[in-house]
mmCIF file of N, CA and C in Angstrom:
data_model
loop_
_atom_site.group_PDB
_atom_site.id
_atom_site.type_symbol
_atom_site.label_atom_id
_atom_site.label_comp_id
_atom_site.label_asym_id
_atom_site.label_seq_id
_atom_site.Cartn_x
_atom_site.Cartn_y
_atom_site.Cartn_z
ATOM 1 N N MET Q 909 8.695 -0.390 -14.506
ATOM 2 C CA MET Q 909 7.855 -1.436 -14.571
ATOM 3 C C MET Q 909 6.680 -1.663 -13.203
ATOM 4 N N LEU Q 910 5.765 -2.231 -13.233
ATOM 5 C CA LEU Q 910 4.947 -2.411 -11.935
ATOM 6 C C LEU Q 910 5.561 -3.154 -10.884
ATOM 7 N N TYR Q 911 4.935 -2.983 -9.820
ATOM 8 C CA TYR Q 911 5.363 -3.581 -8.720
ATOM 9 C C TYR Q 911 4.670 -3.462 -7.716
ATOM 10 N N ALA Q 912 3.780 -4.502 -6.896
ATOM 11 C CA ALA Q 912 2.843 -4.816 -6.076
ATOM 12 C C ALA Q 912 3.734 -4.589 -4.388
ATOM 13 N N ILE Q 913 3.051 -3.841 -3.821
ATOM 14 C CA ILE Q 913 3.595 -3.647 -2.339
ATOM 15 C C ILE Q 913 2.377 -4.048 -1.603
ATOM 16 N N ILE Q 914 2.879 -5.152 -0.804
ATOM 17 C CA ILE Q 914 1.880 -5.791 0.231
ATOM 18 C C ILE Q 914 2.083 -5.660 1.355
ATOM 19 N N GLY Q 915 1.331 -4.733 2.246
ATOM 20 C CA GLY Q 915 1.653 -4.643 3.581
ATOM 21 C C GLY Q 915 0.683 -5.452 4.595
ATOM 22 N N GLU Q 916 1.169 -6.190 5.455
ATOM 23 C CA GLU Q 916 0.333 -6.809 6.395
ATOM 24 C C GLU Q 916 0.518 -6.127 7.742
ATOM 25 N N ASP Q 917 -0.750 -5.620 8.375
ATOM 26 C CA ASP Q 917 -0.850 -5.180 9.670
ATOM 27 C C ASP Q 917 -0.355 -5.893 10.675
ATOM 28 N N ALA Q 918 0.310 -5.120 11.560
ATOM 29 C CA ALA Q 918 0.586 -5.431 12.865
ATOM 30 C C ALA Q 918 -0.646 -5.821 13.787
ATOM 31 N N PRO Q 919 -0.700 -6.685 14.684
ATOM 32 C CA PRO Q 919 -1.744 -6.805 15.615
ATOM 33 C C PRO Q 919 -2.093 -5.481 16.297
ATOM 34 N N GLY Q 920 -3.439 -5.196 16.370
ATOM 35 C CA GLY Q 920 -3.899 -4.207 17.351
ATOM 36 C C GLY Q 920 -3.287 -2.434 16.430
ATOM 37 N N SER Q 921 -3.217 -2.649 15.295
ATOM 38 C CA SER Q 921 -2.499 -1.457 14.547
ATOM 39 C C SER Q 921 -3.662 -0.375 14.264
ATOM 40 N N LEU Q 922 -4.874 -0.511 14.078
ATOM 41 C CA LEU Q 922 -5.820 0.614 13.561
ATOM 42 C C LEU Q 922 -5.426 1.890 14.204
ATOM 43 N N PRO Q 923 -5.290 2.076 15.750
ATOM 44 C CA PRO Q 923 -4.936 3.299 15.960
ATOM 45 C C PRO Q 923 -3.810 3.920 15.342
ATOM 46 N N LYS Q 924 -2.806 3.538 15.035
ATOM 47 C CA LYS Q 924 -1.556 3.900 14.354
ATOM 48 C C LYS Q 924 -2.270 4.183 12.935
ATOM 49 N N ARG Q 925 -2.936 3.142 12.397
ATOM 50 C CA ARG Q 925 -3.358 3.606 11.309
ATOM 51 C C ARG Q 925 -4.067 4.787 10.849
ATOM 52 N N GLN Q 926 -4.948 5.200 11.599
ATOM 53 C CA GLN Q 926 -5.746 6.153 11.770
ATOM 54 C C GLN Q 926 -5.012 7.421 12.174
ATOM 55 N N VAL Q 927 -4.131 7.559 12.846
ATOM 56 C CA VAL Q 927 -3.015 8.551 12.939
ATOM 57 C C VAL Q 927 -2.201 8.988 11.825
ATOM 58 N N THR Q 928 -1.730 7.758 11.054
ATOM 59 C CA THR Q 928 -0.718 7.881 9.991
ATOM 60 C C THR Q 928 -1.357 7.986 8.597
ATOM 61 N N ARG Q 929 -2.402 7.667 8.442
ATOM 62 C CA ARG Q 929 -3.462 7.674 7.431
ATOM 63 C C ARG Q 929 -3.155 8.830 6.415
ATOM 64 N N PRO Q 930 -3.483 10.341 6.926
ATOM 65 C CA PRO Q 930 -3.290 11.321 5.916
ATOM 66 C C PRO Q 930 -1.943 11.346 5.068
ATOM 67 N N ALA Q 931 -0.965 10.855 5.981
ATOM 68 C CA ALA Q 931 0.839 11.191 5.435
ATOM 69 C C ALA Q 931 0.762 9.750 4.420
ATOM 70 N N HIS Q 932 0.018 8.914 4.560
ATOM 71 C CA HIS Q 932 0.269 7.759 3.666
ATOM 72 C C HIS Q 932 -0.813 8.051 2.437
ATOM 73 N N LEU Q 933 -1.820 8.473 2.838
ATOM 74 C CA LEU Q 933 -2.848 8.848 1.547
ATOM 75 C C LEU Q 933 -1.847 10.123 0.328
ATOM 76 N N ALA Q 934 -1.208 11.163 1.189
ATOM 77 C CA ALA Q 934 -0.370 12.238 0.321
ATOM 78 C C ALA Q 934 0.648 11.565 -0.494
ATOM 79 N N ARG Q 935 1.120 10.378 0.147
ATOM 80 C CA ARG Q 935 2.415 9.762 -0.843
ATOM 81 C C ARG Q 935 1.613 9.223 -1.864
ATOM 82 N N LEU Q 936 0.487 8.547 -1.785
ATOM 83 C CA LEU Q 936 -0.258 7.895 -2.662
ATOM 84 C C LEU Q 936 -0.763 8.732 -3.876
ATOM 85 N N THR Q 937 -1.220 9.987 -3.466
ATOM 86 C CA THR Q 937 -1.377 11.029 -4.168
ATOM 87 C C THR Q 937 -0.585 11.440 -4.914
ATOM 88 N N GLN Q 938 0.407 11.647 -4.488
ATOM 89 C CA GLN Q 938 1.909 12.078 -5.468
ATOM 90 C C GLN Q 938 1.886 11.048 -6.084
ATOM 91 N N LEU Q 939 1.806 9.859 -6.187
ATOM 92 C CA LEU Q 939 2.027 8.646 -7.138
ATOM 93 C C LEU Q 939 1.126 8.905 -8.331
ATOM 94 N N GLN Q 940 -0.308 9.319 -7.665
ATOM 95 C CA GLN Q 940 -1.268 9.264 -8.685
ATOM 96 C C GLN Q 940 -1.260 10.558 -9.692
ATOM 97 N N GLN Q 941 -0.737 11.541 -9.026
ATOM 98 C CA GLN Q 941 -0.543 12.815 -9.797
ATOM 99 C C GLN Q 941 0.555 12.862 -10.908
ATOM 100 N N VAL Q 942 1.698 11.919 -10.756
ATOM 101 C CA VAL Q 942 2.386 11.654 -11.984
ATOM 102 C C VAL Q 942 2.226 10.596 -12.735
ATOM 103 N N GLY Q 943 0.966 9.961 -12.452
ATOM 104 C CA GLY Q 943 0.468 8.822 -13.237
ATOM 105 C C GLY Q 943 1.193 7.498 -13.100
ATOM 106 N N ARG Q 944 1.613 7.356 -11.903
ATOM 107 C CA ARG Q 944 2.340 5.966 -11.810
ATOM 108 C C ARG Q 944 1.721 5.055 -10.718
ATOM 109 N N LEU Q 945 0.553 5.480 -10.218
ATOM 110 C CA LEU Q 945 -0.328 4.495 -9.542
ATOM 111 C C LEU Q 945 -1.428 3.986 -10.014
ATOM 112 N N ILE Q 946 -1.382 2.769 -10.238
ATOM 113 C CA ILE Q 946 -2.284 1.639 -10.747
ATOM 114 C C ILE Q 946 -3.722 1.484 -9.683
ATOM 115 N N LEU Q 947 -3.499 1.271 -8.708
ATOM 116 C CA LEU Q 947 -4.249 0.960 -7.596
ATOM 117 C C LEU Q 947 -4.059 0.902 -6.389
ATOM 118 N N ALA Q 948 -4.668 1.192 -5.345
ATOM 119 C CA ALA Q 948 -4.296 1.040 -3.979
ATOM 120 C C ALA Q 948 -5.498 0.884 -2.948
ATOM 121 N N GLY Q 949 -5.457 0.127 -2.030
ATOM 122 C CA GLY Q 949 -6.487 0.164 -0.851
ATOM 123 C C GLY Q 949 -6.063 -1.164 0.342
ATOM 124 N N PRO Q 950 -6.995 -0.743 1.160
ATOM 125 C CA PRO Q 950 -6.785 -1.851 2.393
ATOM 126 C C PRO Q 950 -7.840 -3.057 2.187
ATOM 127 N N PHE Q 951 -7.194 -4.132 3.061
ATOM 128 C CA PHE Q 951 -7.848 -5.360 2.943
ATOM 129 C C PHE Q 951 -8.565 -5.178 4.573
ATOM 130 N N PRO Q 952 -10.058 -4.853 4.203
ATOM 131 C CA PRO Q 952 -10.776 -5.095 5.657
ATOM 132 C C PRO Q 952 -10.482 -6.443 6.231
ATOM 133 N N ALA Q 953 -10.504 -6.175 7.659
ATOM 134 C CA ALA Q 953 -10.261 -7.688 8.497
ATOM 135 C C ALA Q 953 -11.571 -8.337 8.583
ATOM 136 N N ILE Q 954 -12.336 -7.965 8.143
ATOM 137 C CA ILE Q 954 -13.775 -8.750 8.148
ATOM 138 C C ILE Q 954 -14.464 -8.538 6.971
ATOM 139 N N ASP Q 955 -15.469 -9.197 6.570
ATOM 140 C CA ASP Q 955 -16.149 -9.401 5.250
ATOM 141 C C ASP Q 955 -17.136 -8.203 4.979
ATOM 142 N N SER Q 956 -16.509 -6.915 4.997
ATOM 143 C CA SER Q 956 -17.444 -5.760 5.179
ATOM 144 C C SER Q 956 -16.305 -4.295 4.718
ATOM 145 N N PRO Q 957 -17.239 -3.638 3.531
ATOM 146 C CA PRO Q 957 -16.258 -2.550 3.266
ATOM 147 C C PRO Q 957 -16.109 -1.518 4.483
ATOM 148 N N ASP Q 958 -16.787 -1.325 5.515
ATOM 149 C CA ASP Q 958 -16.301 -0.593 6.687
ATOM 150 C C ASP Q 958 -16.163 -1.420 7.868
ATOM 151 N N PRO Q 959 -15.091 -2.114 7.932
ATOM 152 C CA PRO Q 959 -14.943 -2.966 9.212
ATOM 153 C C PRO Q 959 -14.989 -2.674 10.709
ATOM 154 N N GLY Q 960 -15.134 -1.206 10.633
ATOM 155 C CA GLY Q 960 -15.288 -0.606 11.900
ATOM 156 C C GLY Q 960 -14.121 -1.145 12.908
ATOM 157 N N PRO Q 961 -14.285 -1.343 14.300
ATOM 158 C CA PRO Q 961 -13.427 -1.524 14.977
ATOM 159 C C PRO Q 961 -12.422 -2.754 14.808
ATOM 160 N N ALA Q 962 -12.952 -3.655 13.735
ATOM 161 C CA ALA Q 962 -12.433 -4.600 13.007
ATOM 162 C C ALA Q 962 -10.979 -4.166 12.684
ATOM 163 N N GLY Q 963 -10.727 -3.004 11.888
ATOM 164 C CA GLY Q 963 -10.024 -2.738 11.093
ATOM 165 C C GLY Q 963 -9.541 -3.437 10.070
ATOM 166 N N PHE Q 964 -8.126 -3.367 9.548
ATOM 167 C CA PHE Q 964 -7.903 -4.045 8.334
ATOM 168 C C PHE Q 964 -6.576 -5.067 8.635
ATOM 169 N N SER Q 965 -6.334 -5.762 7.787
ATOM 170 C CA SER Q 965 -5.176 -6.777 7.793
ATOM 171 C C SER Q 965 -3.961 -6.382 7.172
ATOM 172 N N GLY Q 966 -4.202 -5.243 6.205
ATOM 173 C CA GLY Q 966 -3.210 -5.071 5.498
ATOM 174 C C GLY Q 966 -3.466 -4.095 4.458
ATOM 175 N N SER Q 967 -2.832 -3.943 3.404
ATOM 176 C CA SER Q 967 -3.099 -2.980 2.176
ATOM 177 C C SER Q 967 -2.255 -3.615 0.790
ATOM 178 N N LEU Q 968 -2.878 -3.267 -0.154
ATOM 179 C CA LEU Q 968 -2.198 -3.286 -1.326
ATOM 180 C C LEU Q 968 -2.002 -2.043 -2.313
ATOM 181 N N ILE Q 969 -0.741 -1.975 -2.835
ATOM 182 C CA ILE Q 969 -0.538 -0.881 -3.663
ATOM 183 C C ILE Q 969 0.264 -1.625 -4.996
ATOM 184 N N VAL Q 970 -0.268 -1.082 -6.058
ATOM 185 C CA VAL Q 970 0.276 -1.434 -7.469
ATOM 186 C C VAL Q 970 0.982 0.025 -8.316
ATOM 187 N N ALA Q 971 2.065 0.212 -8.381
ATOM 188 C CA ALA Q 971 2.593 1.197 -8.882
ATOM 189 C C ALA Q 971 3.940 1.152 -9.707
ATOM 190 N N ASP Q 972 4.003 1.948 -10.614
ATOM 191 C CA ASP Q 972 5.142 1.899 -11.391
ATOM 192 C C ASP Q 972 6.367 2.498 -11.035
ATOM 193 N N PHE Q 973 7.547 1.961 -10.965
ATOM 194 C CA PHE Q 973 8.846 2.444 -10.360
ATOM 195 C C PHE Q 973 9.882 2.013 -11.302
ATOM 196 N N PRO Q 974 10.838 2.725 -11.344
ATOM 197 C CA PRO Q 974 11.896 2.386 -12.195
ATOM 198 C C PRO Q 974 12.799 1.055 -11.841
ATOM 199 N N SER Q 975 12.463 0.618 -10.756
ATOM 200 C CA SER Q 975 13.376 -0.521 -10.535
ATOM 201 C C SER Q 975 12.679 -1.274 -9.087
ATOM 202 N N LEU Q 976 13.116 -2.355 -8.954
ATOM 203 C CA LEU Q 976 12.927 -3.200 -7.752
ATOM 204 C C LEU Q 976 13.292 -2.587 -6.682
ATOM 205 N N GLU Q 977 14.449 -2.207 -6.594
ATOM 206 C CA GLU Q 977 15.107 -1.224 -5.295
ATOM 207 C C GLU Q 977 14.503 0.133 -5.398
ATOM 208 N N ALA Q 978 14.108 0.879 -6.536
ATOM 209 C CA ALA Q 978 13.193 1.953 -6.155
ATOM 210 C C ALA Q 978 11.845 1.754 -5.208
ATOM 211 N N ALA Q 979 11.088 0.685 -5.777
ATOM 212 C CA ALA Q 979 10.094 0.399 -5.003
ATOM 213 C C ALA Q 979 10.195 -0.298 -3.653
ATOM 214 N N GLN Q 980 11.099 -0.882 -3.419
ATOM 215 C CA GLN Q 980 11.337 -1.298 -2.300
ATOM 216 C C GLN Q 980 11.607 0.096 -1.301
ATOM 217 N N ALA Q 981 12.488 0.869 -1.793
ATOM 218 C CA ALA Q 981 12.910 2.140 -0.883
ATOM 219 C C ALA Q 981 11.604 3.055 -0.476
ATOM 220 N N TRP Q 982 10.608 3.226 -1.871
ATOM 221 C CA TRP Q 982 9.616 4.015 -1.408
ATOM 222 C C TRP Q 982 8.594 3.047 -0.344
ATOM 223 N N ALA Q 983 8.618 1.987 -0.705
ATOM 224 C CA ALA Q 983 7.658 1.199 0.515
ATOM 225 C C ALA Q 983 8.006 1.209 1.809
ATOM 226 N N ASP Q 984 9.574 1.399 1.959
ATOM 227 C CA ASP Q 984 10.295 1.451 3.199
ATOM 228 C C ASP Q 984 10.346 2.565 3.995
ATOM 229 N N SER Q 985 9.812 3.692 3.236
ATOM 230 C CA SER Q 985 9.696 4.995 3.771
ATOM 231 C C SER Q 985 8.194 5.395 4.049
ATOM 232 N N ASP Q 986 7.299 4.460 3.511
ATOM 233 C CA ASP Q 986 5.732 5.044 3.863
ATOM 234 C C ASP Q 986 5.347 5.039 5.302
ATOM 235 N N PRO Q 987 4.688 5.865 5.689
ATOM 236 C CA PRO Q 987 4.261 6.287 6.797
ATOM 237 C C PRO Q 987 3.752 4.914 7.740
ATOM 238 N N TYR Q 988 2.886 4.371 6.929
ATOM 239 C CA TYR Q 988 2.552 2.872 7.444
ATOM 240 C C TYR Q 988 3.762 2.183 7.765
ATOM 241 N N VAL Q 989 4.628 2.036 7.457
ATOM 242 C CA VAL Q 989 5.900 1.013 7.688
ATOM 243 C C VAL Q 989 6.724 2.041 9.036
ATOM 244 N N THR Q 990 7.158 3.338 8.788
ATOM 245 C CA THR Q 990 7.717 4.003 9.698
ATOM 246 C C THR Q 990 7.089 4.176 11.088
ATOM 247 N N GLY Q 991 5.403 4.380 10.934
ATOM 248 C CA GLY Q 991 4.618 4.426 12.087
ATOM 249 C C GLY Q 991 4.202 3.232 12.915
ATOM 250 N N GLY Q 992 4.859 2.137 12.120
ATOM 251 C CA GLY Q 992 4.407 0.822 12.721
ATOM 252 C C GLY Q 992 3.001 0.296 12.333
ATOM 253 N N VAL Q 993 2.280 0.545 11.747
ATOM 254 C CA VAL Q 993 1.192 -0.116 11.166
ATOM 255 C C VAL Q 993 1.478 -1.224 10.641
ATOM 256 N N TYR Q 994 2.321 -1.433 9.481
ATOM 257 C CA TYR Q 994 2.652 -2.668 8.906
ATOM 258 C C TYR Q 994 3.557 -3.667 9.678
ATOM 259 N N ASP Q 995 3.374 -4.854 9.742
ATOM 260 C CA ASP Q 995 4.367 -5.777 10.643
ATOM 261 C C ASP Q 995 5.204 -6.229 9.291
ATOM 262 N N LYS Q 996 4.855 -6.387 8.298
ATOM 263 C CA LYS Q 996 5.596 -7.105 7.176
ATOM 264 C C LYS Q 996 5.322 -6.196 5.826
ATOM 265 N N VAL Q 997 6.175 -5.905 5.050
ATOM 266 C CA VAL Q 997 5.939 -5.746 3.687
ATOM 267 C C VAL Q 997 6.658 -6.533 2.688
ATOM 268 N N ALA Q 998 5.890 -6.790 1.630
ATOM 269 C CA ALA Q 998 6.600 -7.590 0.398
ATOM 270 C C ALA Q 998 6.538 -6.668 -0.913
ATOM 271 N N VAL Q 999 7.394 -6.668 -1.389
ATOM 272 C CA VAL Q 999 7.618 -5.897 -2.733
ATOM 273 C C VAL Q 999 8.070 -6.963 -3.955
ATOM 274 N N LYS Q 1000 6.974 -7.164 -4.941
ATOM 275 C CA LYS Q 1000 7.310 -7.746 -5.888
ATOM 276 C C LYS Q 1000 6.848 -7.319 -7.333
ATOM 277 N N PRO Q 1001 7.806 -7.589 -8.214
ATOM 278 C CA PRO Q 1001 7.280 -7.175 -9.689
ATOM 279 C C PRO Q 1001 6.056 -7.694 -10.201
ATOM 280 N N PHE Q 1002 5.248 -6.759 -10.677
ATOM 281 C CA PHE Q 1002 3.711 -7.329 -11.117
ATOM 282 C C PHE Q 1002 3.756 -7.052 -12.504
ATOM 283 N N LYS Q 1003 3.112 -7.973 -12.995
ATOM 284 C CA LYS Q 1003 2.574 -7.784 -14.458
ATOM 285 C C LYS Q 1003 1.451 -7.929 -14.789
ATOM 286 N N LYS Q 1004 0.833 -6.806 -15.273
ATOM 287 C CA LYS Q 1004 -0.659 -6.448 -15.290
ATOM 288 C C LYS Q 1004 -1.069 -7.244 -16.724
ATOM 289 N N VAL Q 1005 -2.280 -7.798 -16.582
ATOM 290 C CA VAL Q 1005 -2.688 -8.609 -17.852
ATOM 291 C C VAL Q 1005 -3.987 -8.205 -18.181
ATOM 292 N N PHE Q 1006 -4.761 -8.130 -17.152
ATOM 293 C CA PHE Q 1006 -6.505 -7.439 -17.337
ATOM 294 C C PHE Q 1006 -6.459 -6.168 -16.398
ATOM 295 N N PRO Q 1007 -7.297 -5.121 -16.729
ATOM 296 C CA PRO Q 1007 -8.084 -5.115 -18.157
ATOM 297 C C PRO Q 1007 -6.629 -4.604 -19.039
ATOM 298 N N THR Q 1008 -6.972 -4.836 -20.339
ATOM 299 C CA THR Q 1008 -6.361 -4.690 -21.021
ATOM 300 C C THR Q 1008 -6.096 -3.092 -21.744
#
């Protein structure tokens, strides 16, 4: 089943995000390589594809996991969680409707 992982950045987390980004992307690449990653990306803190020093307000990951518990465990061990980038993380079942 698909799950949405919604991370909300902690205030002032851009330096931590920059340091932990390679490890975060490596985990996403692993999901992609086994065909489980649907989409992933950050929420710019301002209305710009490159927010510069404004940074990001969080991220969205939609991926296939065998259970809510597995999705939560994966999210809990993400470098953005362990590295203090995310202040809060929500993991929710997700039903893809479009595109078909």
